[in-house]
């Protein structure tokens, strides 16, 4: 049986001073289950409770689709860091999930295979890059456009060398690995 120890101050008129330690023999799992049920009744959970002890319900809760998108993005960012630091061969779905702060099984649930996660990572990198290119000051045509694109690419590589390193690793793997050949053809 689990027990809970409680320290409580002694009464003022007591001849002893300090605290006395009470041991209450009550199953701790029962207390936690009651507390959890109370939180569920109030529409809360440990994850949605900002201060763990703060019981105010959040009105800006994410939908399931938003939570999934957030988790996928975090997993892909973690995978990007792992590939940049250790290379494509060292990346596993489990490591990506743990590095993102989620369960080890979540990447397998979302992506299925490492190859599928790498395809999603390439799409993620290209989508981010496209947004940055569109927001940059690039001329619409001619030689000036080529110059602007080159300057943008150099500046972007200096700003985020990790993404460039991963993108190049994915391009190289698209040439040599059969499971990533469609990826190499698509992003080249």
Tab-separated table of C-alpha atoms in Angstrom:
chain	number	residue	atom	x	y	z
A	1	UNK	CA	0.000	0.000	0.000
A	2	UNK	CA	1.055	3.524	-0.715
A	3	UNK	CA	1.147	5.932	2.186
A	4	UNK	CA	1.184	9.686	2.348
A	5	UNK	CA	3.216	11.593	4.883
A	6	UNK	CA	1.819	14.915	6.053
A	7	UNK	CA	3.699	17.458	8.132
A	8	UNK	CA	1.492	19.704	10.194
A	9	UNK	CA	2.329	22.323	12.804
A	10	UNK	CA	1.798	21.400	16.427
A	11	UNK	CA	-0.817	23.294	18.378
A	12	UNK	CA	0.248	26.567	19.949
A	13	UNK	CA	-0.399	25.437	23.525
A	14	UNK	CA	1.584	22.223	23.107
A	15	UNK	CA	4.762	21.736	25.144
A	16	UNK	CA	6.585	20.536	21.999
A	17	UNK	CA	7.523	22.889	19.213
A	18	UNK	CA	7.942	22.261	15.517
A	19	UNK	CA	6.078	19.890	13.233
A	20	UNK	CA	4.619	16.490	13.716
A	21	UNK	CA	4.603	13.933	10.937
A	22	UNK	CA	1.380	12.057	10.308
A	23	UNK	CA	1.321	8.938	8.198
A	24	UNK	CA	-1.981	8.360	6.486
A	25	UNK	CA	-2.471	4.909	5.071
A	26	UNK	CA	-4.504	5.643	1.982
A	27	UNK	CA	-3.807	4.368	-1.526
A	28	UNK	CA	-2.005	7.123	-3.409
A	29	UNK	CA	-3.305	5.861	-6.723
A	30	UNK	CA	-6.847	6.364	-5.397
A	31	UNK	CA	-6.094	9.996	-4.583
A	32	UNK	CA	-4.557	10.558	-8.015
A	33	UNK	CA	-7.513	8.878	-9.714
A	34	UNK	CA	-9.948	11.133	-7.816
A	35	UNK	CA	-7.900	14.216	-8.691
A	36	UNK	CA	-7.767	13.172	-12.352
A	37	UNK	CA	-11.517	12.517	-12.410
A	38	UNK	CA	-12.094	15.964	-10.913
A	39	UNK	CA	-9.967	17.550	-13.627
A	40	UNK	CA	-11.792	15.623	-16.344
A	41	UNK	CA	-15.097	16.696	-14.848
A	42	UNK	CA	-13.927	20.297	-15.096
A	43	UNK	CA	-12.825	19.707	-18.719
A	44	UNK	CA	-9.107	19.934	-18.025
A	45	UNK	CA	-6.059	17.740	-18.185
A	46	UNK	CA	-2.485	17.955	-16.984
A	47	UNK	CA	-1.382	18.901	-20.490
A	48	UNK	CA	-3.880	21.724	-20.854
A	49	UNK	CA	-3.418	23.068	-17.340
A	50	UNK	CA	-0.743	25.769	-17.637
A	51	UNK	CA	0.446	25.923	-14.053
A	52	UNK	CA	-0.368	22.349	-12.993
A	53	UNK	CA	-2.137	23.824	-9.992
A	54	UNK	CA	-3.997	26.480	-11.966
A	55	UNK	CA	-7.490	25.130	-12.555
A	56	UNK	CA	-8.734	27.809	-14.943
A	57	UNK	CA	-10.028	26.252	-18.155
A	58	UNK	CA	-8.387	27.454	-21.330
A	59	UNK	CA	-10.732	28.950	-23.914
A	60	UNK	CA	-8.236	28.818	-26.797
A	61	UNK	CA	-7.859	25.053	-27.050
A	62	UNK	CA	-6.503	23.647	-30.285
A	63	UNK	CA	-8.525	21.344	-32.471
A	64	UNK	CA	-7.275	17.826	-33.158
A	65	UNK	CA	-6.085	18.914	-36.618
A	66	UNK	CA	-4.147	21.825	-35.110
A	67	UNK	CA	-2.558	19.586	-32.469
A	68	UNK	CA	-1.558	17.092	-35.157
A	69	UNK	CA	-0.074	19.841	-37.338
A	70	UNK	CA	1.865	21.204	-34.355
A	71	UNK	CA	3.168	17.746	-33.464
A	72	UNK	CA	4.129	16.933	-37.058
A	73	UNK	CA	5.954	20.244	-37.403
A	74	UNK	CA	7.845	19.657	-34.132
A	75	UNK	CA	8.775	16.113	-35.187
A	76	UNK	CA	10.005	17.325	-38.583
A	77	UNK	CA	12.064	20.094	-36.947
A	78	UNK	CA	13.584	17.516	-34.573
A	79	UNK	CA	14.314	15.209	-37.515
A	80	UNK	CA	15.961	18.132	-39.303
A	81	UNK	CA	18.265	18.752	-36.326
A	82	UNK	CA	19.163	15.048	-36.075
A	83	UNK	CA	19.949	14.767	-39.798
A	84	UNK	CA	22.046	17.952	-39.676
A	85	UNK	CA	24.037	16.719	-36.674
A	86	UNK	CA	24.385	12.985	-37.426
A	87	UNK	CA	23.258	12.331	-40.996
A	88	UNK	CA	20.325	10.559	-42.661
A	89	UNK	CA	21.409	7.057	-41.693
A	90	UNK	CA	21.397	7.889	-37.979
A	91	UNK	CA	17.843	9.227	-37.966
A	92	UNK	CA	15.148	6.962	-36.512
A	93	UNK	CA	11.450	7.592	-36.019
A	94	UNK	CA	11.869	6.974	-32.278
A	95	UNK	CA	14.634	9.567	-31.933
A	96	UNK	CA	12.623	12.162	-33.830
A	97	UNK	CA	9.636	11.671	-31.531
A	98	UNK	CA	11.715	11.889	-28.367
A	99	UNK	CA	13.693	14.908	-29.587
A	100	UNK	CA	10.431	16.694	-30.378
A	101	UNK	CA	9.107	16.028	-26.882
A	102	UNK	CA	6.486	13.495	-27.947
A	103	UNK	CA	6.244	9.745	-27.596
A	104	UNK	CA	8.615	7.553	-29.557
A	105	UNK	CA	5.676	5.968	-31.392
A	106	UNK	CA	4.052	9.180	-32.645
A	107	UNK	CA	6.272	9.610	-35.746
A	108	UNK	CA	5.502	6.028	-36.789
A	109	UNK	CA	1.793	6.759	-36.341
A	110	UNK	CA	1.955	9.957	-38.415
A	111	UNK	CA	4.455	8.977	-41.099
A	112	UNK	CA	4.571	5.175	-41.068
A	113	UNK	CA	8.160	4.767	-42.261
A	114	UNK	CA	11.432	6.633	-42.102
A	115	UNK	CA	11.282	7.126	-45.860
A	116	UNK	CA	7.838	8.727	-45.602
A	117	UNK	CA	9.095	10.995	-42.812
A	118	UNK	CA	12.042	12.048	-45.019
A	119	UNK	CA	9.622	12.849	-47.858
A	120	UNK	CA	7.563	14.944	-45.420
A	121	UNK	CA	10.756	16.622	-44.179
A	122	UNK	CA	11.703	17.580	-47.737
A	123	UNK	CA	8.203	18.976	-48.346
A	124	UNK	CA	8.471	20.900	-45.055
A	125	UNK	CA	11.821	22.423	-46.046
A	126	UNK	CA	10.637	23.332	-49.564
A	127	UNK	CA	7.414	24.890	-48.210
A	128	UNK	CA	9.342	27.032	-45.709
A	129	UNK	CA	11.800	28.060	-48.406
A	130	UNK	CA	8.993	28.990	-50.817
A	131	UNK	CA	7.417	31.263	-48.212
A	132	UNK	CA	10.752	33.006	-47.616
A	133	UNK	CA	11.401	33.415	-51.368
A	134	UNK	CA	7.957	34.939	-51.938
A	135	UNK	CA	8.439	37.380	-49.081
A	136	UNK	CA	11.899	38.450	-50.275
A	137	UNK	CA	12.649	41.392	-52.585
A	138	UNK	CA	13.237	39.531	-55.857
A	139	UNK	CA	12.856	41.163	-59.267
A	140	UNK	CA	10.204	39.726	-61.557
A	141	UNK	CA	12.388	38.947	-64.589
A	142	UNK	CA	15.727	39.191	-66.351
A	143	UNK	CA	19.278	39.279	-65.087
A	144	UNK	CA	18.283	41.218	-61.977
A	145	UNK	CA	15.988	38.331	-60.938
A	146	UNK	CA	18.879	35.858	-61.258
A	147	UNK	CA	21.137	38.115	-59.197
A	148	UNK	CA	18.421	38.592	-56.544
A	149	UNK	CA	17.806	34.841	-56.304
A	150	UNK	CA	21.533	34.131	-55.883
A	151	UNK	CA	21.866	36.807	-53.197
A	152	UNK	CA	18.750	35.479	-51.465
A	153	UNK	CA	20.089	31.894	-51.518
A	154	UNK	CA	23.452	32.907	-50.065
A	155	UNK	CA	21.837	35.018	-47.341
A	156	UNK	CA	19.334	32.273	-46.561
A	157	UNK	CA	22.128	29.694	-46.258
A	158	UNK	CA	23.984	31.971	-43.849
A	159	UNK	CA	20.808	32.543	-41.838
A	160	UNK	CA	19.902	28.840	-41.544
A	161	UNK	CA	22.816	26.516	-42.417
A	162	UNK	CA	21.089	23.547	-40.741
A	163	UNK	CA	18.238	23.553	-43.245
A	164	UNK	CA	20.651	23.870	-46.171
A	165	UNK	CA	22.711	20.941	-44.858
A	166	UNK	CA	19.607	18.750	-44.537
A	167	UNK	CA	18.294	19.783	-47.944
A	168	UNK	CA	21.612	18.838	-49.532
A	169	UNK	CA	21.646	15.511	-47.680
A	170	UNK	CA	18.145	14.762	-48.976
A	171	UNK	CA	19.135	15.694	-52.531
A	172	UNK	CA	22.200	13.430	-52.329
A	173	UNK	CA	20.191	10.561	-50.891
A	174	UNK	CA	17.687	10.986	-53.716
A	175	UNK	CA	20.471	10.066	-56.118
A	176	UNK	CA	21.679	6.968	-54.280
A	177	UNK	CA	18.769	5.482	-52.314
A	178	UNK	CA	15.969	3.828	-54.263
A	179	UNK	CA	13.333	4.700	-51.652
A	180	UNK	CA	14.256	8.398	-51.937
A	181	UNK	CA	14.680	8.659	-55.724
A	182	UNK	CA	11.206	10.162	-56.225
A	183	UNK	CA	12.090	12.696	-53.543
A	184	UNK	CA	15.312	13.710	-55.303
A	185	UNK	CA	13.484	14.129	-58.609
A	186	UNK	CA	10.710	16.165	-56.970
A	187	UNK	CA	12.835	18.664	-55.024
A	188	UNK	CA	15.774	19.060	-57.425
